[in-house]
Coordinates of C-alpha atoms and ligand atoms in Angstrom, one line a residue:
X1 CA 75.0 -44.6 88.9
X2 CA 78.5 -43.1 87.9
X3 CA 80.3 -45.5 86.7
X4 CA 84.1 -45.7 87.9
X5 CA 87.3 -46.4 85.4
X6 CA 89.6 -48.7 87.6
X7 CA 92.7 -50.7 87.6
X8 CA 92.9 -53.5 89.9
X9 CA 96.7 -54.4 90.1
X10 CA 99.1 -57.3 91.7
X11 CA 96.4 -59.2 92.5
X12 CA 95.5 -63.3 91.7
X13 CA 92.5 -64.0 89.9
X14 CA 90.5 -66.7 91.0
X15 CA 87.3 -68.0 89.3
X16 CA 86.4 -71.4 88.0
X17 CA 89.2 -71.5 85.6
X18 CA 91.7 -71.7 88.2
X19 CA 94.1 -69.0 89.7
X20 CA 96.0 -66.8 87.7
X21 CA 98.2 -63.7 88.2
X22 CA 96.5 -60.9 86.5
X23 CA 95.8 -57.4 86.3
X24 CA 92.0 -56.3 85.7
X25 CA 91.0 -53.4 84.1
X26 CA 87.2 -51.8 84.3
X27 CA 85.6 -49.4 82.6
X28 CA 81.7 -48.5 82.3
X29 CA 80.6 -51.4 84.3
X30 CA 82.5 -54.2 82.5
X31 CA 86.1 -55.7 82.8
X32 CA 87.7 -54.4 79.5
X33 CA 90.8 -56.0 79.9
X34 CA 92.9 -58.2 81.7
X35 CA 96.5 -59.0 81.6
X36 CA 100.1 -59.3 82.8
X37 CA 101.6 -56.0 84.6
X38 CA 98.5 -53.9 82.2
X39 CA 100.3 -49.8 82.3
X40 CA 98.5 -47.5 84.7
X41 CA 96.9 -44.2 83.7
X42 CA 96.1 -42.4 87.0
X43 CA 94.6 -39.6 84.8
X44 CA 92.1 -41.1 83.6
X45 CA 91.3 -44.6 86.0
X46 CA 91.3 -45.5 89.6
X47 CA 93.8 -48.0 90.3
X48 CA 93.8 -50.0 93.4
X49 CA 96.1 -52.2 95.2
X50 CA 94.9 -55.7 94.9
X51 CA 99.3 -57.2 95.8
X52 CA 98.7 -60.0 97.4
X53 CA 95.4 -60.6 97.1
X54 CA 92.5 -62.6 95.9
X55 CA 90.3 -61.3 92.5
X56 CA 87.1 -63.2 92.5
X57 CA 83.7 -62.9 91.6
X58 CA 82.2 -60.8 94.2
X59 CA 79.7 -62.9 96.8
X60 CA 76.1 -63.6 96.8
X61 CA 73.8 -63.8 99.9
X62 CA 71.1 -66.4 99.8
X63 CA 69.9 -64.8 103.0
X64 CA 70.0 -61.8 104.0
X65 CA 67.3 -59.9 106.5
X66 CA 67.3 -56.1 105.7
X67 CA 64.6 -55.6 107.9
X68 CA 62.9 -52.7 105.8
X69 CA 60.1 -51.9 105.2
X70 CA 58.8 -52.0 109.4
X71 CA 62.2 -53.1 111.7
X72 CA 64.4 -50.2 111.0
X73 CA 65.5 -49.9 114.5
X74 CA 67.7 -53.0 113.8
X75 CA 68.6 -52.2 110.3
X76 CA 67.9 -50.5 107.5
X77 CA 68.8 -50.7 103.3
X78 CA 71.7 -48.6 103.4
X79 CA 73.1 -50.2 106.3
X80 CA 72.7 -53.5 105.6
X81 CA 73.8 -52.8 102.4
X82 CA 76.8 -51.5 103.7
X83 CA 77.2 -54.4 105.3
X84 CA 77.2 -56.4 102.5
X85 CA 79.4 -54.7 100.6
X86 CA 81.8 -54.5 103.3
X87 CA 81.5 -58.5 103.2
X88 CA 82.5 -58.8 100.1
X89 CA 78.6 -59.2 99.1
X90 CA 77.7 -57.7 95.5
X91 CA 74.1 -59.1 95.7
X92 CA 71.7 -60.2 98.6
X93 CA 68.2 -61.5 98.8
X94 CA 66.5 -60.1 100.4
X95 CA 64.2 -62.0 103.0
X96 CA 60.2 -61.2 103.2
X97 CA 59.5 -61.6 106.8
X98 CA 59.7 -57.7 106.6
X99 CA 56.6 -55.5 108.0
X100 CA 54.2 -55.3 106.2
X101 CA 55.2 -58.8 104.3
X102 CA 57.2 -58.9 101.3
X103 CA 54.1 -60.4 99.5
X104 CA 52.8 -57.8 97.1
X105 CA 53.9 -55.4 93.7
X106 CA 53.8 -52.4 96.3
X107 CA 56.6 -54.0 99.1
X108 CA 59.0 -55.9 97.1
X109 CA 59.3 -53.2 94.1
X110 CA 60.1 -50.7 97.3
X111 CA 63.1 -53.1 98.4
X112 CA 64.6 -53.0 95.0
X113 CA 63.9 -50.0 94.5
X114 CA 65.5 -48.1 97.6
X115 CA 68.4 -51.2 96.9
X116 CA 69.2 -49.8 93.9
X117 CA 68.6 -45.6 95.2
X118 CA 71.6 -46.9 98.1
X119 CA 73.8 -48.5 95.2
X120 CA 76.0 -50.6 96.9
X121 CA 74.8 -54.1 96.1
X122 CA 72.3 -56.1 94.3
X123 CA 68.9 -56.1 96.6
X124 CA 66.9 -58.8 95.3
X125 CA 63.8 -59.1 97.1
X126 CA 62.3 -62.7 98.0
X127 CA 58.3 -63.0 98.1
X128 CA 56.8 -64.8 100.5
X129 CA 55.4 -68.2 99.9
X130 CA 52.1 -67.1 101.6
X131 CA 49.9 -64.0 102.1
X132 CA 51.6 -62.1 105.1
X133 CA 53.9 -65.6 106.0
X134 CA 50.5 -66.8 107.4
X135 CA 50.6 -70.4 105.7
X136 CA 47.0 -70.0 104.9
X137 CA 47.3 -68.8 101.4
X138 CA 49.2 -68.5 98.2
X139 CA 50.7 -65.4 97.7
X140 CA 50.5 -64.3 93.7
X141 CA 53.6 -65.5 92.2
X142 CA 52.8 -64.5 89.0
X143 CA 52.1 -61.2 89.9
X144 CA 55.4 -60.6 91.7
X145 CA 57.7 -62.7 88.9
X146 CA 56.4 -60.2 86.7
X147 CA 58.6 -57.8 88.8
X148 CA 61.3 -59.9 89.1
X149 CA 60.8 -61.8 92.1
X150 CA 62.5 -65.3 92.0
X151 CA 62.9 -67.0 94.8
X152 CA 59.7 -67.5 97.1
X153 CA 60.0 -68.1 101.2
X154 CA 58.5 -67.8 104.2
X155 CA 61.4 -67.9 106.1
X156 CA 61.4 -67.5 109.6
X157 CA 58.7 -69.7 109.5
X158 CA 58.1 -73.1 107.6
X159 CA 54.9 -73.8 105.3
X160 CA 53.4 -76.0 108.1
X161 CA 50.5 -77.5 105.4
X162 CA 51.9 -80.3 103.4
X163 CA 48.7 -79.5 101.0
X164 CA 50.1 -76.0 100.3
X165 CA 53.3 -76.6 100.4
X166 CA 52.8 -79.6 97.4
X167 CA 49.9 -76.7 95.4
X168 CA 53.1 -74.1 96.2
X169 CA 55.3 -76.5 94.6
X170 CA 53.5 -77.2 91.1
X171 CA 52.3 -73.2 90.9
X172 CA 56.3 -72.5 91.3
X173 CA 57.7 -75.1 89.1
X174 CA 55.0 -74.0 86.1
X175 CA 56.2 -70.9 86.4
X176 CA 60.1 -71.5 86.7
X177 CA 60.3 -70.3 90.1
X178 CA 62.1 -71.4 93.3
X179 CA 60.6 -72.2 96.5
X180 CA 62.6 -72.1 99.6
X181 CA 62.0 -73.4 102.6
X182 CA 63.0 -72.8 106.3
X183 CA 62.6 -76.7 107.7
X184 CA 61.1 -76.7 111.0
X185 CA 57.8 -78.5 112.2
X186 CA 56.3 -75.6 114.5
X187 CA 54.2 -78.4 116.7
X188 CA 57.5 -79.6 117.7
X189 CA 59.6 -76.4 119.2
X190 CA 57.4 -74.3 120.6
X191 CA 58.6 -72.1 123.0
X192 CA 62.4 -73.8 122.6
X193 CA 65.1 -71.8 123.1
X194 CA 68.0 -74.2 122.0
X195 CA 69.2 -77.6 120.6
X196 CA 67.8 -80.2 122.3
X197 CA 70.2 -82.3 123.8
X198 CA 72.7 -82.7 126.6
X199 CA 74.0 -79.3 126.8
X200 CA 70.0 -78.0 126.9
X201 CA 69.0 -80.9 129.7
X202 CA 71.8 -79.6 131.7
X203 CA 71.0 -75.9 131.4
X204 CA 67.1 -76.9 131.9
X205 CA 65.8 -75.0 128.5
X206 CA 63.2 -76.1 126.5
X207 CA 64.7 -77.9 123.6
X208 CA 64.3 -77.6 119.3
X209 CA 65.0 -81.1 118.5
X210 CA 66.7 -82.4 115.2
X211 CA 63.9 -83.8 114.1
X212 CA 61.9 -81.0 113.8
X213 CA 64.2 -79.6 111.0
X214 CA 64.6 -83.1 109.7
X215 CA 60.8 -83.7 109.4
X216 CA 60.5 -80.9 107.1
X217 CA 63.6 -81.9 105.0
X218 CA 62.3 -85.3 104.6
X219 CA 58.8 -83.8 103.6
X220 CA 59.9 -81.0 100.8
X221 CA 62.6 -83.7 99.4
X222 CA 59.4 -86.1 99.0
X223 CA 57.3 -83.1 97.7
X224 CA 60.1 -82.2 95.1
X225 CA 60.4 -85.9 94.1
X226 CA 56.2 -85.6 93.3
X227 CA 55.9 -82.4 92.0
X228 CA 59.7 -82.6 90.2
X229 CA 59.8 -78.4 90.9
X230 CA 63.2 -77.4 92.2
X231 CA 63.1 -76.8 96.4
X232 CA 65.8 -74.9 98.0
X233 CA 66.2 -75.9 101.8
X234 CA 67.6 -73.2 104.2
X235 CA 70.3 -73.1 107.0
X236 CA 70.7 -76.6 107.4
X237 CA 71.7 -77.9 110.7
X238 CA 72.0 -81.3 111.4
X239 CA 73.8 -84.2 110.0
X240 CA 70.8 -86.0 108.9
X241 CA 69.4 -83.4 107.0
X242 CA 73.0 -82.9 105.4
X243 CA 72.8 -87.0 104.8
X244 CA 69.1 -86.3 103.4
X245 CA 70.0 -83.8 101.3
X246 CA 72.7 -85.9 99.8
X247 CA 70.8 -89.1 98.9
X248 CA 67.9 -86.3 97.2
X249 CA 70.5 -85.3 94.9
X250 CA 72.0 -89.2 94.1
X251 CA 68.5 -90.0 92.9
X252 CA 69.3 -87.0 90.9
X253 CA 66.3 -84.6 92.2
X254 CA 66.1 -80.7 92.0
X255 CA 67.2 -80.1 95.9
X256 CA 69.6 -77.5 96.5
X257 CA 70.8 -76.5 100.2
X258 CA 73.0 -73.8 102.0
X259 CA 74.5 -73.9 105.6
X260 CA 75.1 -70.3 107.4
X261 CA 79.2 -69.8 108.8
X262 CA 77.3 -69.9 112.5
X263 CA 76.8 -73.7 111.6
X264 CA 79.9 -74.6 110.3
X265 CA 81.6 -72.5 113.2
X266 CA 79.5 -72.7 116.7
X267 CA 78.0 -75.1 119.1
X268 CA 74.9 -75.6 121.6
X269 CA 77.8 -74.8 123.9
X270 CA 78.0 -71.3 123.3
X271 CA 74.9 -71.0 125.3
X272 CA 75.9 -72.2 128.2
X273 CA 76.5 -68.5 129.6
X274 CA 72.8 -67.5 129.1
X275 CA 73.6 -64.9 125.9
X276 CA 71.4 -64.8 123.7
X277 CA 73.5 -63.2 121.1
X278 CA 74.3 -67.8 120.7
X279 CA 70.5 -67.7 120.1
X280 CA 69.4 -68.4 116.5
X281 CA 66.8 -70.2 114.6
X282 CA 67.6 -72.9 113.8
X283 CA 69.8 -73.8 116.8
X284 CA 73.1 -74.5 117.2
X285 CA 74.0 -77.9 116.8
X286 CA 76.3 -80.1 118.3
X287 CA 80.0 -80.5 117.0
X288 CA 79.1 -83.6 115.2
X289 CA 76.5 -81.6 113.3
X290 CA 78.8 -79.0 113.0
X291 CA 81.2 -81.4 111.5
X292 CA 78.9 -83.2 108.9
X293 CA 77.3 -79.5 107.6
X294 CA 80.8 -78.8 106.9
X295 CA 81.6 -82.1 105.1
X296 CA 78.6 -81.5 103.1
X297 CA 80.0 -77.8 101.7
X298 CA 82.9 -79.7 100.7
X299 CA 81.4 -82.6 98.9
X300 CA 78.8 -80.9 97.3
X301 CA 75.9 -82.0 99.0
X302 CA 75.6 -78.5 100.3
X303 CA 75.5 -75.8 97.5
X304 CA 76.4 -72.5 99.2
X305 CA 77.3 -70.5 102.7
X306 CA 74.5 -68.4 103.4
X307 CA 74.9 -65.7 105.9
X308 CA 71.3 -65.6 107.6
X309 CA 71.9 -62.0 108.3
X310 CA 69.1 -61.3 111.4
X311 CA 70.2 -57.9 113.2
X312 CA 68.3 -57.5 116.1
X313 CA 68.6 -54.2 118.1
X314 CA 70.7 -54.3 121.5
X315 CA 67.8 -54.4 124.0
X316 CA 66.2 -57.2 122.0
X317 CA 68.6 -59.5 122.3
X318 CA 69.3 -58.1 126.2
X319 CA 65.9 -59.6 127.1
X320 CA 66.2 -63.1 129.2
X321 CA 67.0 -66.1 126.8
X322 CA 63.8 -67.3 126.5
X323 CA 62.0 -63.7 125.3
X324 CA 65.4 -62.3 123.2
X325 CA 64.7 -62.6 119.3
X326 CA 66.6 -65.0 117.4
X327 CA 69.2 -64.3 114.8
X328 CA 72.9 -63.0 114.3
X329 CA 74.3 -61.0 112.2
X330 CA 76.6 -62.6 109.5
X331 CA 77.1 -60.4 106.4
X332 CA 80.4 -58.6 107.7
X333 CA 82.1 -61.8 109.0
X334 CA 81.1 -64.8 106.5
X335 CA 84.4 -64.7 104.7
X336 CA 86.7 -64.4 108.1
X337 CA 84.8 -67.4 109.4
X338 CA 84.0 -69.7 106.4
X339 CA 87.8 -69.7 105.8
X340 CA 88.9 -69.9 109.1
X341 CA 86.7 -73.6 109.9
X342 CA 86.2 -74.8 106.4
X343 CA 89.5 -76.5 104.9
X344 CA 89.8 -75.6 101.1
X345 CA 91.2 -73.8 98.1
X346 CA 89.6 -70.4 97.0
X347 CA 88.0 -71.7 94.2
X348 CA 85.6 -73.7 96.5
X349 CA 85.1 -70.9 98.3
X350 CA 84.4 -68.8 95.6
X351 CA 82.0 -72.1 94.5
X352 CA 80.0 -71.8 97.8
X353 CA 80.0 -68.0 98.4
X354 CA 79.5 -66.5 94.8
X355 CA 79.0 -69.5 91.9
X356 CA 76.8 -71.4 93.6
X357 CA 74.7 -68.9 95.5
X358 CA 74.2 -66.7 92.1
X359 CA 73.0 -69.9 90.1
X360 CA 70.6 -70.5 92.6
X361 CA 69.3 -66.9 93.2
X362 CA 68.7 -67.1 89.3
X363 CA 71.5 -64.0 89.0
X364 CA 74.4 -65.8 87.1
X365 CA 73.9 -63.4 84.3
X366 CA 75.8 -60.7 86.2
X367 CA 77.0 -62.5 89.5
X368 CA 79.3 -65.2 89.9
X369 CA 81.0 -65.0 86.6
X370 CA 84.3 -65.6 85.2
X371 CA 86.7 -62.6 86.0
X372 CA 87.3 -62.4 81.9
X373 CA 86.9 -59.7 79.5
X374 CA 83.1 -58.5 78.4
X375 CA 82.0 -59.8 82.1
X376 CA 80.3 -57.7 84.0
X377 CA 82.2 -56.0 87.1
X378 CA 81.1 -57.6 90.2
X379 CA 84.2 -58.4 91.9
X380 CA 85.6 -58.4 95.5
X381 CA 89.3 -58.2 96.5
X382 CA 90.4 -60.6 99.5
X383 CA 93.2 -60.1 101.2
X384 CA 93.3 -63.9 102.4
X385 CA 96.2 -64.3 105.0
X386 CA 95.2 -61.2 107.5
X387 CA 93.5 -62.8 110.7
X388 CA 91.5 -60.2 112.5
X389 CA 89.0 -60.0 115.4
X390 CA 85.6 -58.3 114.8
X391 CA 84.7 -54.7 116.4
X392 CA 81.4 -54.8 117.2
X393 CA 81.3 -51.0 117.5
X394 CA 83.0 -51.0 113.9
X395 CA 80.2 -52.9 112.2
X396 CA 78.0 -51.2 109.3
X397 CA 75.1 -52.4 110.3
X398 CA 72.7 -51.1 112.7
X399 CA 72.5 -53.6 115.0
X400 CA 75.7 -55.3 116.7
X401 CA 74.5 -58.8 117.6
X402 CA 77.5 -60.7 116.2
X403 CA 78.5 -63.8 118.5
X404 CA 82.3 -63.7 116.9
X405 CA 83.3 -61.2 119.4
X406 CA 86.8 -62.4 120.5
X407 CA 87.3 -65.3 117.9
X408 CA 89.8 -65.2 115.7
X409 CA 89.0 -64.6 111.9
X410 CA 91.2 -65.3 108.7
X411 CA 91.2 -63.5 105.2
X412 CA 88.9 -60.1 105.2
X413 CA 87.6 -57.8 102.0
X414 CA 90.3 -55.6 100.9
X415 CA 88.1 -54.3 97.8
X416 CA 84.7 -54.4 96.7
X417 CA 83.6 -54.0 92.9
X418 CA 79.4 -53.4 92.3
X419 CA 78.5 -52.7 88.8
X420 CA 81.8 -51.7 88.2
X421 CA 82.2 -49.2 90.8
X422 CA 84.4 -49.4 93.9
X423 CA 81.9 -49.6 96.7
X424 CA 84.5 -50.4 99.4
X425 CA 88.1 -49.3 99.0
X426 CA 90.7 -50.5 101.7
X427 CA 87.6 -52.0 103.8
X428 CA 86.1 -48.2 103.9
X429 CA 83.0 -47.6 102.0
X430 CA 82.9 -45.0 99.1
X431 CA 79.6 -43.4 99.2
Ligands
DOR501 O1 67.5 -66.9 113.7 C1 66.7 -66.5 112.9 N1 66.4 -65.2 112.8 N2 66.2 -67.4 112.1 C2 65.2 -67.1 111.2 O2 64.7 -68.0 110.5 C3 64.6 -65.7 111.2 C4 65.6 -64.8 111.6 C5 65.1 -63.4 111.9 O3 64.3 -62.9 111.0 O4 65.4 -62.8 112.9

């Protein structure tokens, strides 16, 4: 990878030491030096506009569907890394439920591999919990944490078997490895299409209640409590998972949890128009859910905005509600939303999109860091008062199933920083 000299200049650094009005310079990967009104050499070093904006450590997706190897008609590496970067995004995981599986040596060293060939962001592969998301058996952790692999998930699916799930738990925790899980009990949504509840008894859908997510909360928080290996619970939804989650962590166990923007931003009443671009697993809520899963980013009992990135390609999600895919894309518009609904400073922000997500991930040795000298250079710019609409026709990514189409959105990526290269430059990616 070349490596970029840059100067990042006017702008206000944020990180967990507060905000400060600083000047950044890079050089072979690593912030060198930082500093009041720092002298320009346009000879030798990039130097980009950053007046007015926001310096922070560059964003980390818990979730992200890249949808290669097998889906590539709805996205590929490069695009969804473009994506990414475009968000703001210097690292993603990458989710298994990829065809084949993300469950072997051979699949996941191909995602990092043609991650790092595309060179826009971190792609950290996920493994799944079990052999081809099947729920029948272990997948080999070892074999895959040899290569890397931390985090472990079945997601789009739940592990169903309690049994597993608790053998799962004590294989991970032995070998310091995270498990996370997507909480829904299958027997109970079948063929469901939405939230069960007024809005979905009016419309006459089959409904996803609740409890099915809340089942599986309650089960992996017990599990965690037995087992004492660390669970990570995905895309909460409901305000009784967000309550569960919160009394899990005053008894002081190992639960960590993230919320996606569409949860803290949407209701079940986006459906009532039949578009399936609303539909997503889990459902939206209703506002009171909405509500609490934001009041559990801000109090902590939710550790980090996850994007649930899940392009789907244009006829897909043209198919009649109850046959169109589930899943929306999120990686271009998680800033412009998490800031427009969720009311705090910028260094909770940068907690729940960067810090928090990078700790979990297991990547806080080059994500999520300080913006201080010796650090390495994963930064994004934010130009934080601009309120924009989205383009679906302008996304990066391959597929255009965004449901923000008309809503207002506040603060977007100026700059991105990967590895100490400018990836995007004034909201343009530079190949
Ligand atoms: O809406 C969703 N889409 N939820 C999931 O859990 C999976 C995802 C997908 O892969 O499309």
């Amino acid at each position: 990878m070349t490596l970029d000299r840059l100067l990042l200049t006017g702008g206000t650094v944020v990180d967990g030491g507060g905000e400060r009005r600083l000047d950044v310079r890079i050089a072979d990967g690593v912030i060198v030096e930082i500093g009041v009104a720092l002298d320009a050499d346009p000879a030798l070093e990039r130097v980009l506009d950053a007046q007015g904006c926001i310096v922070g450590p560059g964003f980390v997706d818990l979730h992200t569907h890249l949808r290669e190897p097998g889906m590539t008609e709805a996205e590929t590496i490069a695009t969804g890394s473009a994506a990414a970067a475009l968000g703001g995004y210097t690292a993603v995981v990458a989710m298994p439920n990829t065809d084949p599986t993300q469950d072997c040596v051979e699949v996941v060293e191909f995602v990092r591999n043609r991650g790092r060939e595309v060179g826009l962001c971190d792609v950290r592969p996920s493994g799944s919990i079990t052999i081809g998301r099947a729920g029948v058996q272990l997948t080999p952790f070892s074999e895959l944490a040899a290569v890397g692999v931390h985090l472990f998930t079945d997601d789009g699916s739940g592990v169903q078997d309690a049994g597993l799930m608790r053998r799962a738990l004590e294989y991970a925790g032995e070998l310091g490895l995270l498990l996370a899980q997507h909480c829904e009990v299958a027997a109970m949504t079948h063929g469901a299409v939405m939230h069960e509840g007024d809005c979905c008894s009016h419309l006459g859908l089959p409904g996803w209640p609740a409890l099915a997510e809340e089942l599986m909360v309650h089960r992996d928080i017990e599990l965690c409590r037995l087992t004492g290996s660390p669970v990570h619970l995905l895309h909460l939804s409901t305000a009784r998972s967000v309550e569960l989650v919160r009394a899990a962590k005053a008894d002081g166990l190992p639960v960590t949890a993230e919320a996606t923007p569409h949860h803290i931003s949407l209701t079940d009443e986006a459906l009532r128009a039949f578009d399936a671009r609303f539909k997503v697993n889990p459902p939206l809520r209703t506002m009171a859910d909405v509500e609490a899963v934001r009041r559990g980013l801000l109090d902590g009992a939710i550790d980090a905005v996850a994007t649930d990135h899940a392009p789907h390609p244009a006829h897909a999600k043209e198919r009649p509600l109850d046959e169109a895919p589930p899943g929306m894309l999120g990686l271009e518009t998680a800033l412009g939303v998490t800031r427009k609904v969720l009311d705090t400073n910028w260094q909770k922000l940068f907690e729940l999109l960067s810090t928090g997500p990078a700790r979990i991930a297991g990547l806080a040795d080059a994500h999520g860091r300080p913006v201080e000298v010796g650090e390495p250079a994963n930064l994004v710019v934010i130009d934080p008062d601009v309120d924009w609409e989205v383009d679906p026709g302008g996304l990066a990514s391959l597929s255009n199933n965004t449901p923000y189409i008309g809503m207002g959105l506040r603060s977007r990526v100026r700059h991105t920083i990967f590895h100490g290269r400018a990836v995007v430059i004034d909201r343009e990616v530079n190949r």
